[in-house]
Amino acid sequence: MSTGRRAFLRAFALGFWICCVLGKEPTAVAKVRPQLRVEASSTLVFAPKTFTGVPAPVTVALHGMCGGPEMCGAFAAAATERGFLVCPRAPIACPGGGTLWDAARSSDAVEAAVADVVRDHPGRVDAGQRTLVGFSQGAFVAMRLANEAPTRWPRVVLLAAKVEPDVSRLAGSGIRVLLGAGDLDASRNHMEARSRTLGRAGVDARFVSLGRVGHRFAPDMDAWMNEALLWLHPIPGTS
């Protein structure tokens, strides 16, 4: 078994413990209705608020264990200020509902979701300009993808998970990494420490609290994500 797969399985086990002890990922009340639903892959796609004639960037968001892409409704308004928001569903069904990720198929699921959007919106998607967001188990998947291909994912948001960045691969890649967790989340101190580790290695990284919450989103996740994305990917014309 490879080192990367062992690390993913350890992260998976931790995510399972968090899920069972602290509950499933937060259920989001959608603030923005999806403009397109890709039925074949159960991907939710939120179109940009405006099209300028220039291909738009893509934000891909990965849900937590036994959750679903519906979580994206909590921050769709912020993400669609910048481009498309693509929210794939993990491939493995949970007995009690929702789905979870696995190491073997996570990358394929993400790339297929992006390819669907490129196909369905010809000339409107800049698939080379990507931001990756992951919550809980989705953050472990996002970290793995970023560790393997940091130039493919130049902007990453990791939420509520004891992720392990591969500093040797991320340093010098130009990646920007924002880590976040609630003040009452078991991963909070770990994530703040990893942001400092990345910073010492020259990676542009920061930690931002989700507020006085446990293993869940900020009370106003849309506002929180707006600030996160402004740091990662400023809207043209803003400082």
Coordinates of C-alpha atoms in Angstrom, one line a residue:
M1 CA 0.0 0.0 0.0
S2 CA 1.4 3.4 -1.0
T3 CA 2.2 6.1 1.6
G4 CA -0.4 8.4 0.1
R5 CA -3.2 5.7 0.4
R6 CA -2.2 4.9 4.0
A7 CA -2.5 8.6 4.9
F8 CA -5.9 8.9 3.2
L9 CA -7.2 5.8 5.0
R10 CA -6.0 7.3 8.4
A11 CA -7.7 10.5 7.5
F12 CA -10.8 8.6 6.5
A13 CA -10.9 6.8 9.9
L14 CA -10.6 10.2 11.7
G15 CA -13.4 11.6 9.6
F16 CA -15.6 8.7 10.4
W17 CA -15.0 9.2 14.1
I18 CA -15.8 12.9 13.8
C19 CA -18.9 12.1 11.8
C20 CA -20.1 9.6 14.4
V21 CA -19.3 11.6 17.5
L22 CA -20.2 15.1 16.3
G23 CA -22.8 14.3 13.7
K24 CA -23.1 14.7 9.9
E25 CA -22.1 17.7 8.0
P26 CA -24.4 20.7 8.4
T27 CA -27.5 20.7 6.2
A28 CA -27.4 23.9 4.2
V29 CA -30.5 25.9 3.3
A30 CA -29.9 26.8 -0.3
K31 CA -29.6 30.6 -0.8
V32 CA -29.1 30.3 -4.5
R33 CA -31.0 27.8 -6.7
P34 CA -28.8 25.7 -8.9
Q35 CA -28.9 26.8 -12.6
L36 CA -28.1 23.3 -13.9
R37 CA -28.3 19.8 -12.4
V38 CA -26.1 17.2 -14.1
E39 CA -28.3 14.1 -13.4
A40 CA -25.8 11.5 -14.7
S41 CA -23.2 12.3 -11.9
S42 CA -25.5 13.9 -9.4
T43 CA -23.4 17.1 -9.6
L44 CA -24.9 20.4 -8.6
V45 CA -23.7 23.3 -10.7
F46 CA -24.3 26.9 -9.9
A47 CA -23.7 29.3 -12.8
P48 CA -22.0 32.7 -12.5
K49 CA -24.2 35.6 -11.6
T50 CA -23.1 37.4 -14.7
F51 CA -21.2 36.4 -17.9
T52 CA -18.7 39.0 -19.1
G53 CA -17.8 37.2 -22.4
V54 CA -14.6 35.9 -20.8
P55 CA -14.5 32.3 -19.7
A56 CA -15.2 32.0 -16.0
P57 CA -13.2 30.3 -13.3
V58 CA -14.4 27.2 -11.5
T59 CA -14.8 26.5 -7.8
V60 CA -15.2 22.8 -6.9
A61 CA -16.6 22.0 -3.5
L62 CA -16.4 18.6 -1.8
H63 CA -18.9 17.7 0.9
G64 CA -18.3 15.8 4.1
M65 CA -18.9 12.2 5.0
C66 CA -22.5 11.0 4.5
G67 CA -23.4 14.5 3.2
G68 CA -24.1 15.8 -0.2
P69 CA -23.5 18.6 -2.7
E70 CA -26.5 20.5 -1.3
M71 CA -24.2 22.0 1.2
C72 CA -23.0 24.3 -1.5
G73 CA -26.2 26.4 -1.1
A74 CA -24.7 27.9 2.1
F75 CA -22.0 29.7 0.1
A76 CA -23.2 29.7 -3.5
A77 CA -23.8 33.4 -3.6
A78 CA -20.2 34.2 -2.8
A79 CA -18.8 31.6 -5.2
T80 CA -20.9 32.6 -8.1
E81 CA -19.6 36.2 -7.9
R82 CA -16.4 34.7 -9.4
G83 CA -17.5 32.0 -11.7
F84 CA -19.0 28.5 -11.7
L85 CA -19.6 26.5 -8.5
V86 CA -19.4 22.8 -9.1
C87 CA -20.4 20.4 -6.3
P88 CA -20.0 16.7 -7.1
R89 CA -21.6 13.9 -5.1
A90 CA -19.2 11.3 -3.6
P91 CA -19.5 7.9 -5.2
I92 CA -20.3 5.6 -2.2
A93 CA -23.7 5.5 -0.6
C94 CA -24.0 5.7 3.2
P95 CA -26.6 3.4 4.8
G96 CA -28.4 6.3 6.5
G97 CA -28.3 8.6 3.5
G98 CA -25.8 10.8 1.8
T99 CA -22.5 9.6 0.3
L100 CA -18.8 9.4 1.1
W101 CA -15.5 9.6 -0.8
D102 CA -12.9 7.0 -1.4
A103 CA -9.3 7.3 -2.3
A104 CA -9.5 5.4 -5.6
R105 CA -12.4 7.4 -7.2
S106 CA -12.2 10.9 -5.8
S107 CA -10.0 12.4 -8.4
D108 CA -12.0 10.8 -11.3
A109 CA -15.3 12.1 -9.8
V110 CA -13.9 15.6 -9.5
E111 CA -12.5 15.7 -13.0
A112 CA -15.7 14.3 -14.4
A113 CA -17.7 17.0 -12.7
V114 CA -15.5 19.7 -14.2
A115 CA -15.6 18.1 -17.6
D116 CA -19.4 18.0 -17.5
V117 CA -19.5 21.8 -17.0
V118 CA -17.0 22.5 -19.7
R119 CA -19.0 20.3 -22.1
D120 CA -22.4 21.9 -21.2
H121 CA -21.1 25.5 -21.3
P122 CA -18.8 25.7 -24.3
G123 CA -16.5 28.7 -24.3
R124 CA -17.8 29.9 -20.9
V125 CA -15.6 27.9 -18.6
D126 CA -11.9 28.5 -17.8
A127 CA -11.1 25.0 -16.4
G128 CA -7.5 26.1 -15.8
Q129 CA -8.5 28.6 -13.2
R130 CA -9.6 26.5 -10.3
T131 CA -10.4 26.8 -6.6
L132 CA -10.9 23.7 -4.5
V133 CA -13.0 23.7 -1.3
G134 CA -13.4 20.7 1.0
F135 CA -15.3 20.2 4.2
S136 CA -14.6 17.4 6.7
Q137 CA -13.9 14.3 4.7
G138 CA -14.1 16.5 1.6
A139 CA -11.1 18.4 3.0
F140 CA -9.1 15.2 3.3
V141 CA -9.9 14.6 -0.4
A142 CA -9.0 18.1 -1.3
M143 CA -5.7 18.0 0.5
R144 CA -4.8 14.8 -1.2
L145 CA -5.6 16.3 -4.6
A146 CA -3.6 19.4 -3.8
N147 CA -0.7 17.4 -2.5
E148 CA -0.6 15.4 -5.7
A149 CA -1.1 18.2 -8.2
P150 CA -0.7 21.7 -6.6
T151 CA -0.4 23.5 -9.9
R152 CA -3.8 22.0 -11.0
W153 CA -5.3 23.5 -7.8
P154 CA -3.7 26.9 -7.2
R155 CA -6.3 27.9 -4.6
V156 CA -7.5 25.6 -1.9
V157 CA -9.9 26.0 1.1
L158 CA -9.7 23.3 3.7
L159 CA -12.4 23.2 6.4
A160 CA -12.7 21.2 9.7
A161 CA -10.3 18.3 9.1
K162 CA -6.9 17.3 10.5
V163 CA -5.3 17.5 7.1
E164 CA -1.6 16.9 6.4
P165 CA -0.1 19.1 3.7
D166 CA 2.9 17.8 1.8
V167 CA 5.1 20.8 2.4
S168 CA 7.8 19.6 0.1
R169 CA 5.4 19.5 -2.8
L170 CA 3.4 22.6 -2.1
A171 CA 6.4 24.9 -1.4
G172 CA 7.3 26.7 -4.6
S173 CA 4.2 25.7 -6.5
G174 CA 2.5 29.0 -6.2
I175 CA -0.5 27.5 -4.3
R176 CA -2.5 29.5 -1.8
V177 CA -4.1 27.6 1.0
L178 CA -6.8 28.8 3.4
L179 CA -7.6 26.6 6.4
G180 CA -10.7 27.1 8.6
A181 CA -12.4 25.4 11.5
G182 CA -14.8 26.3 14.3
D183 CA -13.3 27.3 17.6
L184 CA -15.0 24.2 19.2
D185 CA -14.0 21.8 16.4
A186 CA -11.5 19.0 17.3
S187 CA -9.4 20.0 14.3
R188 CA -9.1 23.7 15.1
N189 CA -5.7 23.8 16.7
H190 CA -4.2 21.3 14.2
M191 CA -5.3 23.3 11.3
E192 CA -4.0 26.6 12.7
A193 CA -0.7 24.9 13.3
R194 CA -0.5 23.5 9.8
S195 CA -1.1 27.0 8.4
R196 CA 1.9 28.2 10.3
T197 CA 3.9 25.2 9.0
L198 CA 3.0 26.1 5.4
G199 CA 3.9 29.7 6.0
R200 CA 7.3 28.9 7.3
A201 CA 7.9 26.9 4.1
G202 CA 7.1 29.9 2.0
V203 CA 3.5 28.8 1.1
D204 CA 0.9 31.5 1.0
A205 CA -1.3 30.2 3.7
R206 CA -3.6 31.4 6.5
F207 CA -6.0 30.1 9.1
V208 CA -9.4 31.8 9.6
S209 CA -11.8 30.7 12.4
L210 CA -15.4 29.7 11.5
G211 CA -16.5 31.2 14.8
R212 CA -17.6 29.7 18.0
V213 CA -19.1 26.5 16.5
G214 CA -18.2 22.8 16.5
H215 CA -17.9 20.6 13.5
R216 CA -20.0 22.7 11.2
F217 CA -20.1 25.8 9.0
A218 CA -19.9 29.4 10.2
P219 CA -23.2 30.9 11.2
D220 CA -23.1 33.0 8.0
M221 CA -21.1 30.8 5.7
D222 CA -21.8 32.9 2.6
A223 CA -20.1 35.9 4.2
W224 CA -17.3 33.8 5.5
M225 CA -16.7 32.2 2.1
N226 CA -16.8 35.6 0.4
E227 CA -13.9 36.9 2.6
A228 CA -12.0 33.6 2.0
L229 CA -12.4 33.8 -1.8
L230 CA -11.5 37.5 -1.8
W231 CA -8.2 36.6 -0.3
L232 CA -7.7 33.6 -2.6
H233 CA -9.1 35.0 -5.8
P234 CA -10.0 38.8 -5.7
I235 CA -12.8 39.9 -8.0
P236 CA -11.3 42.0 -10.9
G237 CA -11.6 45.7 -10.0
T238 CA -11.4 45.1 -6.3
S239 CA -8.4 45.7 -4.0

